[in-house]
mmCIF file of C-alpha atoms and ligand atoms in Angstrom:
data_model
loop_
_atom_site.group_PDB
_atom_site.id
_atom_site.type_symbol
_atom_site.label_atom_id
_atom_site.label_comp_id
_atom_site.label_asym_id
_atom_site.label_seq_id
_atom_site.Cartn_x
_atom_site.Cartn_y
_atom_site.Cartn_z
ATOM 1 C CA MET K 1 106.400 123.241 77.427
ATOM 2 C CA THR K 2 108.966 122.954 79.896
ATOM 3 C CA VAL K 3 110.096 119.712 81.578
ATOM 4 C CA THR K 4 108.758 120.955 84.833
ATOM 5 C CA ALA K 5 105.481 121.694 83.557
ATOM 6 C CA HIS K 6 105.034 118.276 81.785
ATOM 7 C CA PRO K 7 101.748 116.956 83.219
ATOM 8 C CA LEU K 8 103.590 113.335 84.064
ATOM 9 C CA VAL K 9 106.213 115.414 85.943
ATOM 10 C CA THR K 10 103.306 117.415 87.851
ATOM 11 C CA ARG K 11 101.890 113.771 88.554
ATOM 12 C CA ALA K 12 105.211 112.307 89.688
ATOM 13 C CA ARG K 13 105.482 115.548 92.047
ATOM 14 C CA GLU K 14 101.858 114.907 93.403
ATOM 15 C CA LEU K 15 102.509 111.455 93.971
ATOM 16 C CA ALA K 16 106.069 112.163 95.724
ATOM 17 C CA ASP K 17 104.778 114.814 98.230
ATOM 18 C CA GLY K 18 101.176 113.442 98.525
ATOM 19 C CA LEU K 19 101.846 109.719 99.124
ATOM 20 C CA LEU K 20 105.434 108.291 98.612
ATOM 21 C CA SER K 21 107.766 110.862 100.551
ATOM 22 C CA PRO K 22 105.758 111.214 103.505
ATOM 23 C CA ALA K 23 105.472 107.189 103.920
ATOM 24 C CA ALA K 24 109.055 106.230 102.864
ATOM 25 C CA GLU K 25 110.580 105.632 106.244
ATOM 26 C CA ARG K 26 107.735 103.224 107.150
ATOM 27 C CA VAL K 27 107.941 101.824 103.597
ATOM 28 C CA ASP K 28 111.549 101.166 103.871
ATOM 29 C CA GLN K 29 111.034 98.880 107.032
ATOM 30 C CA ASP K 30 107.786 97.206 106.028
ATOM 31 C CA GLY K 31 107.840 96.944 102.276
ATOM 32 C CA VAL K 32 106.401 98.665 99.353
ATOM 33 C CA PRO K 33 102.371 98.021 99.948
ATOM 34 C CA ALA K 34 100.316 97.129 97.211
ATOM 35 C CA SER K 35 98.433 100.552 97.500
ATOM 36 C CA HIS K 36 101.641 102.231 96.291
ATOM 37 C CA ILE K 37 101.759 99.985 93.329
ATOM 38 C CA GLU K 38 97.972 100.774 92.371
ATOM 39 C CA ALA K 39 98.836 104.421 92.788
ATOM 40 C CA ILE K 40 101.836 104.342 90.394
ATOM 41 C CA LYS K 41 99.585 101.939 88.064
ATOM 42 C CA HIS K 42 97.106 104.847 88.139
ATOM 43 C CA SER K 43 99.223 107.728 87.744
ATOM 44 C CA GLY K 44 100.128 107.142 83.725
ATOM 45 C CA LEU K 45 103.701 106.959 84.687
ATOM 46 C CA LEU K 46 104.173 103.406 83.654
ATOM 47 C CA GLY K 47 103.038 104.288 80.087
ATOM 48 C CA LEU K 48 105.710 107.404 79.929
ATOM 49 C CA ASN K 49 108.023 105.370 77.320
ATOM 50 C CA ALA K 50 105.169 103.810 75.277
ATOM 51 C CA PRO K 51 103.614 104.726 72.249
ATOM 52 C CA VAL K 52 100.637 106.799 72.308
ATOM 53 C CA GLU K 53 98.568 104.855 70.301
ATOM 54 C CA TYR K 54 98.977 101.766 73.167
ATOM 55 C CA GLY K 55 97.913 104.050 75.643
ATOM 56 C CA GLY K 56 101.115 105.510 76.592
ATOM 57 C CA SER K 57 102.464 109.054 76.537
ATOM 58 C CA ALA K 58 105.755 108.648 74.623
ATOM 59 C CA ALA K 59 107.469 111.487 76.585
ATOM 60 C CA PRO K 60 110.537 113.283 75.771
ATOM 61 C CA VAL K 61 113.677 111.599 77.608
ATOM 62 C CA ALA K 62 114.385 114.836 79.632
ATOM 63 C CA VAL K 63 110.729 113.996 81.164
ATOM 64 C CA VAL K 64 111.411 110.229 81.885
ATOM 65 C CA ARG K 65 114.628 111.416 83.689
ATOM 66 C CA GLU K 66 113.038 114.080 85.806
ATOM 67 C CA THR K 67 110.200 111.520 86.904
ATOM 68 C CA ALA K 68 112.742 109.136 87.815
ATOM 69 C CA GLU K 69 114.846 111.774 89.919
ATOM 70 C CA ILE K 70 111.334 112.585 91.737
ATOM 71 C CA LEU K 71 110.031 109.331 92.528
ATOM 72 C CA ALA K 72 113.657 107.966 93.581
ATOM 73 C CA GLY K 73 114.028 111.070 95.965
ATOM 74 C CA ALA K 74 110.960 110.254 97.363
ATOM 75 C CA CYS K 75 110.828 106.804 97.950
ATOM 76 C CA CYS K 76 113.654 104.702 96.085
ATOM 77 C CA SER K 77 111.983 101.517 96.987
ATOM 78 C CA THR K 78 108.764 102.378 95.203
ATOM 79 C CA TRP K 79 111.031 103.949 92.454
ATOM 80 C CA PHE K 80 112.870 100.535 92.304
ATOM 81 C CA VAL K 81 110.037 98.352 92.112
ATOM 82 C CA GLN K 82 108.177 100.615 88.967
ATOM 83 C CA THR K 83 111.554 101.281 87.327
ATOM 84 C CA GLN K 84 111.894 97.658 86.069
ATOM 85 C CA HIS K 85 108.733 98.086 84.082
ATOM 86 C CA HIS K 86 110.496 100.333 81.560
ATOM 87 C CA THR K 87 112.638 97.973 80.145
ATOM 88 C CA PRO K 88 109.794 95.629 79.263
ATOM 89 C CA VAL K 89 107.761 98.456 77.541
ATOM 90 C CA THR K 90 110.772 99.583 75.522
ATOM 91 C CA THR K 91 111.373 95.945 74.534
ATOM 92 C CA LEU K 92 107.799 95.740 73.373
ATOM 93 C CA THR K 93 107.816 99.214 71.727
ATOM 94 C CA ALA K 94 110.775 97.715 69.389
ATOM 95 C CA THR K 95 109.508 94.533 68.354
ATOM 96 C CA GLY K 96 107.405 93.303 65.871
ATOM 97 C CA LEU K 97 106.504 89.774 67.619
ATOM 98 C CA PRO K 98 102.984 88.878 68.369
ATOM 99 C CA VAL K 99 103.459 89.596 72.243
ATOM 100 C CA ARG K 100 103.629 93.347 71.234
ATOM 101 C CA GLU K 101 99.646 93.150 70.774
ATOM 102 C CA ARG K 102 98.823 91.018 73.864
ATOM 103 C CA LEU K 103 101.021 92.964 76.238
ATOM 104 C CA LEU K 104 102.230 96.410 75.164
ATOM 105 C CA GLY K 105 98.662 98.326 75.707
ATOM 106 C CA PRO K 106 98.188 96.586 79.222
ATOM 107 C CA LEU K 107 101.559 97.347 80.111
ATOM 108 C CA ALA K 108 101.551 101.064 78.537
ATOM 109 C CA ARG K 109 98.128 101.937 80.431
ATOM 110 C CA GLY K 110 99.082 100.481 83.841
ATOM 111 C CA GLU K 111 96.808 97.547 83.726
ATOM 112 C CA LEU K 112 99.623 95.092 84.615
ATOM 113 C CA LEU K 113 103.092 95.830 86.067
ATOM 114 C CA SER K 114 106.040 94.091 84.708
ATOM 115 C CA GLY K 115 109.241 93.057 86.415
ATOM 116 C CA VAL K 116 112.663 92.014 84.630
ATOM 117 C CA ALA K 117 115.167 89.539 85.072
ATOM 118 C CA TYR K 118 117.875 90.035 82.695
ATOM 119 C CA ALA K 119 120.949 91.713 84.329
ATOM 120 C CA HIS K 120 122.408 88.137 84.764
ATOM 121 C CA LEU K 121 123.082 88.139 80.739
ATOM 122 C CA ARG K 122 125.990 90.876 81.592
ATOM 123 C CA SER K 123 128.149 88.217 83.150
ATOM 124 C CA TYR K 124 128.449 86.599 79.766
ATOM 125 C CA PRO K 125 130.229 84.209 79.234
ATOM 126 C CA ARG K 126 129.115 82.819 82.361
ATOM 127 C CA LEU K 127 125.649 81.739 81.486
ATOM 128 C CA PRO K 128 123.641 81.515 84.971
ATOM 129 C CA VAL K 129 120.064 80.979 82.605
ATOM 130 C CA ARG K 130 120.200 78.759 79.393
ATOM 131 C CA VAL K 131 116.967 78.353 77.163
ATOM 132 C CA ARG K 132 116.648 75.471 74.968
ATOM 133 C CA ARG K 133 113.836 75.275 72.315
ATOM 134 C CA GLN K 134 111.582 72.124 72.631
ATOM 135 C CA ALA K 135 108.337 71.012 70.768
ATOM 136 C CA ASP K 136 106.400 72.918 73.231
ATOM 137 C CA GLY K 137 108.061 76.254 73.377
ATOM 138 C CA TRP K 138 111.262 77.329 75.176
ATOM 139 C CA HIS K 139 112.782 76.066 78.460
ATOM 140 C CA PHE K 140 114.397 77.955 80.943
ATOM 141 C CA ARG K 141 116.974 76.356 83.450
ATOM 142 C CA GLY K 142 119.596 78.147 85.917
ATOM 143 C CA THR K 143 119.212 81.106 88.343
ATOM 144 C CA VAL K 144 118.571 84.366 88.059
ATOM 145 C CA PRO K 145 120.312 85.902 91.019
ATOM 146 C CA TRP K 146 118.142 89.231 91.531
ATOM 147 C CA TYR K 147 114.260 89.654 90.560
ATOM 148 C CA THR K 148 112.758 92.670 92.214
ATOM 149 C CA GLY K 149 109.036 93.267 92.635
ATOM 150 C CA TRP K 150 107.881 89.646 93.680
ATOM 151 C CA GLY K 151 104.292 89.678 94.656
ATOM 152 C CA LEU K 152 103.664 93.192 93.241
ATOM 153 C CA ASN K 153 104.188 92.857 89.673
ATOM 154 C CA ASP K 154 102.067 90.698 87.599
ATOM 155 C CA VAL K 155 104.533 89.667 84.555
ATOM 156 C CA MET K 156 107.995 89.129 84.120
ATOM 157 C CA LEU K 157 110.216 89.614 80.996
ATOM 158 C CA LEU K 158 112.899 86.658 81.547
ATOM 159 C CA ALA K 159 116.180 86.552 79.764
ATOM 160 C CA GLY K 160 118.297 83.453 79.009
ATOM 161 C CA VAL K 161 120.999 82.421 76.436
ATOM 162 C CA THR K 162 119.824 79.693 73.732
ATOM 163 C CA GLU K 163 122.304 76.940 72.421
ATOM 164 C CA ASP K 164 123.114 78.974 69.109
ATOM 165 C CA ASP K 165 124.312 81.901 71.524
ATOM 166 C CA GLU K 166 121.462 84.077 71.127
ATOM 167 C CA ALA K 167 119.912 86.446 73.788
ATOM 168 C CA LEU K 168 116.309 85.339 74.494
ATOM 169 C CA PHE K 169 113.741 87.510 75.966
ATOM 170 C CA ALA K 170 110.318 86.103 76.720
ATOM 171 C CA PHE K 171 107.443 87.296 79.011
ATOM 172 C CA THR K 172 105.639 84.911 81.679
ATOM 173 C CA GLU K 173 103.375 85.424 84.627
ATOM 174 C CA ALA K 174 105.219 86.615 87.673
ATOM 175 C CA ARG K 175 103.680 83.859 89.891
ATOM 176 C CA LYS K 176 104.956 80.225 91.083
ATOM 177 C CA GLN K 177 104.353 77.994 88.324
ATOM 178 C CA PRO K 178 106.372 74.508 87.324
ATOM 179 C CA GLY K 179 109.764 75.016 86.683
ATOM 180 C CA LEU K 180 110.033 77.915 88.813
ATOM 181 C CA ALA K 181 111.204 78.108 92.526
ATOM 182 C CA VAL K 182 111.320 81.483 94.126
ATOM 183 C CA SER K 183 113.430 81.883 97.623
ATOM 184 C CA GLU K 184 112.547 84.307 100.477
ATOM 185 C CA PRO K 185 112.561 87.766 99.859
ATOM 186 C CA MET K 186 116.275 88.987 100.441
ATOM 187 C CA ARG K 187 117.093 91.108 103.416
ATOM 188 C CA LEU K 188 119.264 93.806 102.115
ATOM 189 C CA ALA K 189 121.065 96.776 103.449
ATOM 190 C CA ALA K 190 118.944 98.897 101.443
ATOM 191 C CA LEU K 191 115.963 98.270 99.490
ATOM 192 C CA THR K 192 114.542 95.102 101.315
ATOM 193 C CA ALA K 193 111.261 96.787 100.922
ATOM 194 C CA SER K 194 111.282 96.040 97.176
ATOM 195 C CA ARG K 195 110.871 92.365 97.406
ATOM 196 C CA THR K 196 113.779 91.266 95.602
ATOM 197 C CA VAL K 197 114.045 87.433 95.445
ATOM 198 C CA SER K 198 116.197 85.235 93.513
ATOM 199 C CA LEU K 199 114.630 82.847 91.013
ATOM 200 C CA ARG K 200 115.663 78.913 90.336
ATOM 201 C CA LEU K 201 114.505 77.940 87.013
ATOM 202 C CA ASP K 202 114.117 74.113 86.182
ATOM 203 C CA GLY K 203 112.422 73.597 82.957
ATOM 204 C CA LEU K 204 110.611 76.546 83.138
ATOM 205 C CA ARG K 205 108.332 76.576 79.930
ATOM 206 C CA VAL K 206 107.362 79.676 77.741
ATOM 207 C CA PRO K 207 105.282 79.557 74.621
ATOM 208 C CA GLU K 208 107.154 80.801 71.505
ATOM 209 C CA GLU K 209 104.291 83.417 71.104
ATOM 210 C CA ALA K 210 105.529 84.878 74.396
ATOM 211 C CA VAL K 211 108.992 85.567 73.003
ATOM 212 C CA ALA K 212 109.836 89.541 72.972
ATOM 213 C CA LEU K 213 113.063 89.393 71.516
ATOM 214 C CA ARG K 214 115.819 86.837 70.058
ATOM 215 C CA LEU K 215 119.128 87.967 68.600
ATOM 216 C CA PRO K 216 122.627 87.074 68.593
ATOM 217 C CA PHE K 217 123.987 87.352 72.148
ATOM 218 C CA GLY K 218 126.910 89.733 70.568
ATOM 219 C CA ASP K 219 124.170 91.905 69.131
ATOM 220 C CA TRP K 220 122.224 92.323 72.257
ATOM 221 C CA ALA K 221 125.408 93.433 74.265
ATOM 222 C CA ALA K 222 126.524 95.761 71.745
ATOM 223 C CA THR K 223 123.141 97.790 72.369
ATOM 224 C CA ASP K 224 123.462 97.134 76.022
ATOM 225 C CA ARG K 225 126.783 98.109 77.176
ATOM 226 C CA PRO K 226 126.455 101.762 76.639
ATOM 227 C CA LYS K 227 123.262 101.880 78.700
ATOM 228 C CA THR K 228 125.273 100.992 81.871
ATOM 229 C CA ARG K 229 127.687 103.615 81.217
ATOM 230 C CA ASN K 230 125.508 106.803 81.877
ATOM 231 C CA ALA K 231 124.718 108.294 85.458
ATOM 232 C CA ASN K 232 121.414 107.122 86.737
ATOM 233 C CA PRO K 233 118.921 109.814 87.052
ATOM 234 C CA ALA K 234 118.014 108.315 90.343
ATOM 235 C CA VAL K 235 121.209 109.198 91.977
ATOM 236 C CA PHE K 236 120.396 112.760 91.386
ATOM 237 C CA GLY K 237 117.018 112.185 93.085
ATOM 238 C CA ILE K 238 118.688 110.877 95.980
ATOM 239 C CA THR K 239 121.354 113.740 96.042
ATOM 240 C CA SER K 240 118.558 116.272 95.804
ATOM 241 C CA ALA K 241 116.176 114.337 98.660
ATOM 242 C CA ALA K 242 119.357 114.524 100.718
ATOM 243 C CA LEU K 243 120.345 118.353 100.296
ATOM 244 C CA GLU K 244 116.997 119.002 101.705
ATOM 245 C CA LEU K 245 118.521 117.971 104.986
ATOM 246 C CA VAL K 246 121.133 120.087 105.164
ATOM 247 C CA GLU K 247 121.514 123.744 106.271
ATOM 248 C CA GLU K 248 121.434 125.828 103.200
ATOM 249 C CA GLU K 249 124.838 127.397 103.755
ATOM 250 C CA TYR K 250 126.254 123.899 103.585
ATOM 251 C CA ALA K 251 123.755 122.818 100.997
ATOM 252 C CA ALA K 252 124.116 125.519 98.530
ATOM 253 C CA PRO K 253 127.528 124.949 97.252
ATOM 254 C CA LEU K 254 126.782 121.074 97.203
ATOM 255 C CA ARG K 255 123.641 121.749 94.682
ATOM 256 C CA LEU K 256 125.846 123.854 92.622
ATOM 257 C CA ARG K 257 127.867 120.907 92.183
ATOM 258 C CA LEU K 258 124.703 118.756 91.406
ATOM 259 C CA GLU K 259 123.639 120.909 88.508
ATOM 260 C CA GLY K 260 126.966 121.180 86.829
ATOM 261 C CA ILE K 261 127.362 117.452 87.278
ATOM 262 C CA ARG K 262 123.789 116.525 86.172
ATOM 263 C CA HIS K 263 123.999 119.306 83.105
ATOM 264 C CA ARG K 264 127.216 117.248 82.032
ATOM 265 C CA ALA K 265 125.960 113.732 82.235
ATOM 266 C CA TYR K 266 122.583 114.642 80.527
ATOM 267 C CA THR K 267 124.110 116.148 78.127
ATOM 268 C CA LEU K 268 126.287 113.248 77.247
ATOM 269 C CA ALA K 269 123.478 110.877 77.615
ATOM 270 C CA ASP K 270 121.852 112.873 74.895
ATOM 271 C CA HIS K 271 124.751 112.578 72.532
ATOM 272 C CA PRO K 272 123.447 110.880 69.218
ATOM 273 C CA VAL K 273 126.297 107.981 69.293
ATOM 274 C CA PRO K 274 126.007 105.971 72.338
ATOM 275 C CA HIS K 275 129.132 104.106 72.290
ATOM 276 C CA GLU K 276 131.253 107.046 72.090
ATOM 277 C CA HIS K 277 132.911 109.208 75.035
ATOM 278 C CA THR K 278 132.917 105.882 77.036
ATOM 279 C CA GLU K 279 135.781 107.088 79.259
ATOM 280 C CA GLU K 280 133.900 110.541 79.753
ATOM 281 C CA ARG K 281 130.392 108.778 80.561
ATOM 282 C CA LEU K 282 132.060 106.625 83.179
ATOM 283 C CA ALA K 283 133.782 109.359 84.672
ATOM 284 C CA LEU K 284 130.603 111.442 85.341
ATOM 285 C CA ARG K 285 128.878 108.432 86.474
ATOM 286 C CA GLU K 286 131.787 107.856 89.193
ATOM 287 C CA GLU K 287 131.354 111.648 89.996
ATOM 288 C CA ALA K 288 127.689 111.517 90.360
ATOM 289 C CA PHE K 289 128.023 108.773 92.773
ATOM 290 C CA THR K 290 130.812 110.673 94.951
ATOM 291 C CA LEU K 291 128.457 113.630 95.139
ATOM 292 C CA MET K 292 125.484 111.465 95.818
ATOM 293 C CA ARG K 293 127.653 109.849 99.000
ATOM 294 C CA THR K 294 129.038 113.622 100.120
ATOM 295 C CA THR K 295 125.354 114.681 100.148
ATOM 296 C CA THR K 296 124.122 111.857 102.081
ATOM 297 C CA THR K 297 126.961 112.120 104.288
ATOM 298 C CA ALA K 298 126.103 115.497 104.969
ATOM 299 C CA ALA K 299 122.481 114.867 105.766
ATOM 300 C CA VAL K 300 123.692 112.219 108.327
ATOM 301 C CA VAL K 301 126.093 114.800 109.687
ATOM 302 C CA SER K 302 123.636 117.365 109.994
ATOM 303 C CA GLY K 303 121.123 115.016 111.957
ATOM 304 C CA GLY K 304 123.736 114.203 114.486
ATOM 305 C CA GLY K 305 122.529 111.102 116.670
ATOM 306 C CA ARG K 306 118.818 110.937 115.398
ATOM 307 C CA ALA K 307 120.234 110.497 112.137
ATOM 308 C CA MET K 308 120.760 106.923 113.324
ATOM 309 C CA SER K 309 117.194 105.940 114.300
ATOM 310 C CA VAL K 310 115.763 103.478 111.581
ATOM 311 C CA GLY K 311 112.891 105.800 111.009
ATOM 312 C CA ASN K 312 115.171 108.587 110.193
ATOM 313 C CA ARG K 313 115.348 110.162 106.498
ATOM 314 C CA ALA K 314 118.996 110.712 106.255
ATOM 315 C CA GLN K 315 120.011 107.049 107.238
ATOM 316 C CA ARG K 316 117.696 105.726 104.774
ATOM 317 C CA LEU K 317 118.883 107.790 101.909
ATOM 318 C CA ALA K 318 122.569 106.846 102.668
ATOM 319 C CA ARG K 319 121.375 103.354 102.534
ATOM 320 C CA GLU K 320 119.501 103.408 99.304
ATOM 321 C CA GLY K 321 122.690 105.549 97.705
ATOM 322 C CA LEU K 322 124.623 102.781 98.537
ATOM 323 C CA SER K 323 122.446 100.111 96.564
ATOM 324 C CA LEU K 324 122.124 102.419 93.759
ATOM 325 C CA LEU K 325 126.380 101.999 93.483
ATOM 326 C CA VAL K 326 125.854 98.414 92.250
ATOM 327 C CA GLN K 327 122.600 98.991 90.247
ATOM 328 C CA GLY K 328 123.404 97.772 86.734
ATOM 329 C CA GLN K 329 126.953 97.396 87.324
ATOM 330 C CA THR K 330 128.958 95.715 84.811
ATOM 331 C CA GLY K 331 132.670 94.685 84.708
ATOM 332 C CA GLU K 332 133.664 97.606 83.069
ATOM 333 C CA SER K 333 131.742 100.135 85.092
ATOM 334 C CA ARG K 334 133.046 98.393 88.115
ATOM 335 C CA THR K 335 136.738 98.751 87.178
ATOM 336 C CA ALA K 336 136.535 102.416 86.227
ATOM 337 C CA HIS K 337 134.474 103.143 89.526
ATOM 338 C CA LEU K 338 137.286 101.425 91.415
ATOM 339 C CA GLN K 339 140.256 103.136 89.510
ATOM 340 C CA ARG K 340 138.704 106.614 90.199
ATOM 341 C CA LEU K 341 138.132 105.770 93.821
ATOM 342 C CA ALA K 342 141.885 104.883 94.118
ATOM 343 C CA GLU K 343 142.968 107.619 91.992
ATOM 344 C CA ARG K 344 141.098 110.566 94.172
ATOM 345 C CA PRO K 345 143.136 112.571 96.136
ATOM 346 C CA ARG K 346 142.460 112.751 99.798
HETATM 347 C C1 FAD M 401 118.588 94.633 95.485
HETATM 348 C C2 FAD M 401 118.866 94.194 94.217
HETATM 349 C C3 FAD M 401 118.004 94.143 93.015
HETATM 350 C C4 FAD M 401 117.994 93.658 91.779
HETATM 351 N N1 FAD M 401 116.908 93.571 90.941
HETATM 352 C C5 FAD M 401 117.095 93.305 89.517
HETATM 353 C C6 FAD M 401 115.879 92.724 88.848
HETATM 354 O O1 FAD M 401 114.841 92.800 89.235
HETATM 355 N N2 FAD M 401 116.233 92.337 87.753
HETATM 356 C C7 FAD M 401 117.587 92.461 87.213
HETATM 357 O O2 FAD M 401 117.690 91.788 85.865
HETATM 358 N N3 FAD M 401 118.706 92.490 87.805
HETATM 359 C C8 FAD M 401 118.498 93.007 89.221
HETATM 360 N N4 FAD M 401 119.583 93.270 90.048
HETATM 361 C C9 FAD M 401 120.794 93.147 89.257
HETATM 362 C C10 FAD M 401 121.656 94.331 89.270
HETATM 363 O O3 FAD M 401 120.955 95.335 88.363
HETATM 364 C C11 FAD M 401 123.191 94.205 88.956
HETATM 365 O O4 FAD M 401 123.434 93.816 87.622
HETATM 366 C C12 FAD M 401 123.893 93.625 89.891
HETATM 367 O O5 FAD M 401 123.705 94.309 91.061
HETATM 368 C C13 FAD M 401 125.129 93.638 89.456
HETATM 369 O O6 FAD M 401 126.053 92.723 90.356
HETATM 370 P P1 FAD M 401 126.226 91.205 90.345
HETATM 371 O O7 FAD M 401 127.264 91.206 91.629
HETATM 372 O O8 FAD M 401 124.762 90.610 90.545
HETATM 373 O O9 FAD M 401 126.954 90.870 89.084
HETATM 374 P P2 FAD M 401 127.947 90.050 88.689
HETATM 375 O O10 FAD M 401 127.575 89.315 87.325
HETATM 376 O O11 FAD M 401 128.300 89.270 89.873
HETATM 377 O O12 FAD M 401 129.097 91.147 88.659
HETATM 378 C C14 FAD M 401 128.748 92.449 87.709
HETATM 379 C C15 FAD M 401 130.174 92.630 87.117
HETATM 380 O O13 FAD M 401 131.078 92.767 87.645
HETATM 381 C C16 FAD M 401 132.260 91.758 87.333
HETATM 382 N N5 FAD M 401 132.756 91.204 88.567
HETATM 383 C C17 FAD M 401 132.251 90.803 89.720
HETATM 384 N N6 FAD M 401 132.987 90.335 90.507
HETATM 385 C C18 FAD M 401 134.240 90.780 89.972
HETATM 386 C C19 FAD M 401 135.709 90.338 90.386
HETATM 387 N N7 FAD M 401 135.964 89.893 91.808
HETATM 388 N N8 FAD M 401 136.505 90.666 89.706
HETATM 389 C C20 FAD M 401 136.013 91.257 88.512
HETATM 390 N N9 FAD M 401 135.088 91.496 87.904
HETATM 391 C C21 FAD M 401 134.001 91.299 88.540
HETATM 392 C C22 FAD M 401 131.224 90.727 86.641
HETATM 393 O O14 FAD M 401 132.166 89.937 85.658
HETATM 394 C C23 FAD M 401 130.322 91.460 86.006
HETATM 395 O O15 FAD M 401 130.349 91.703 84.863
HETATM 396 C C24 FAD M 401 119.265 93.564 91.049
HETATM 397 C C25 FAD M 401 120.705 93.820 92.062
HETATM 398 C C26 FAD M 401 120.015 94.252 93.470
HETATM 399 C C27 FAD M 401 121.482 94.460 94.347
#
């Protein structure tokens, strides 16, 4: 079966064309509605990485990427809320701890939507969130600077660093509870619609049976680091959507560039050794960003003054593209990106 004929790709396309894309400018201004989340929950897309025996699809990686491109190109805010769910699913799939039996099925079948609060681990040795074991479970203290989907997702996978220098990930309900204070939703240059907040943890208690992952920080970092080096499929989704707003004579050469960069990026992402070819991966990540910025600029130029209206698609895509530049950013990718921007001729 080709990727485009896969049922999940067909479903993503139907959702994109029938619901997400027509509403995207309104959602950008008003927020992701609960009805969009219901549609995502019923689509089967939340289980695309999950094992079949838990109700998921265990879809090939090419299908995972294609659906991400389609959703991000249609409505980046909705894509962004639902994409947080996939790390909890893969974490549960990999664990042998009891929480797997409680949550993997509901997450795989789309009965529950999960958010995630772990990017702050990447600022190690700075420890924005610490976890301490006490008689009644694990207690989290500190600040989660970014948490997307507040009020939309049902549970969250929360991470911190223990006194023994372990990364600890555990599930808790995504609602106000003792030891958890939530900021107002942030007003952002883009993706305000994703209901992103910061979380203040003041002894939030999570029972032992909610722990999904606990391992030495260095071991966690070694598996996490390669994930932030590859180009994000959402970048190609925004690029494709922007190209639809540009006259064909100008879009055609940009589309050829898109196909070339995407092919090289995905070939490298499929390389069996994730920690090899670091420089090439980071270079392609930057090339993908640069092409995205070129195409969203072309879409704005093409639209003229109308493109500055807040209800216009071109400016929305340009803003959403900006936010992707810093998603999953690490010290390493930040430096590589800046170096290439500084070196680029013109
Ligand atoms: C709208 C939005 C929503 C998000 N939602 C979530 C979410 O739901 N869950 C989640 O886990 N994460 C979320 N994130 C976090 C996101 O994935 C990235 O981790 C984050 O954007 C990285 O940037 P930071 O500035 O917060 O991190 P920082 O840790 O401040 O910086 C990123 C990296 O750059 C380095 N760095 C920063 N400044 C400098 C400097 N001046 N000199 C040298 N190095 C520097 C740091 O060492 C670090 O490695 C969200 C981010 C945004 C913007």
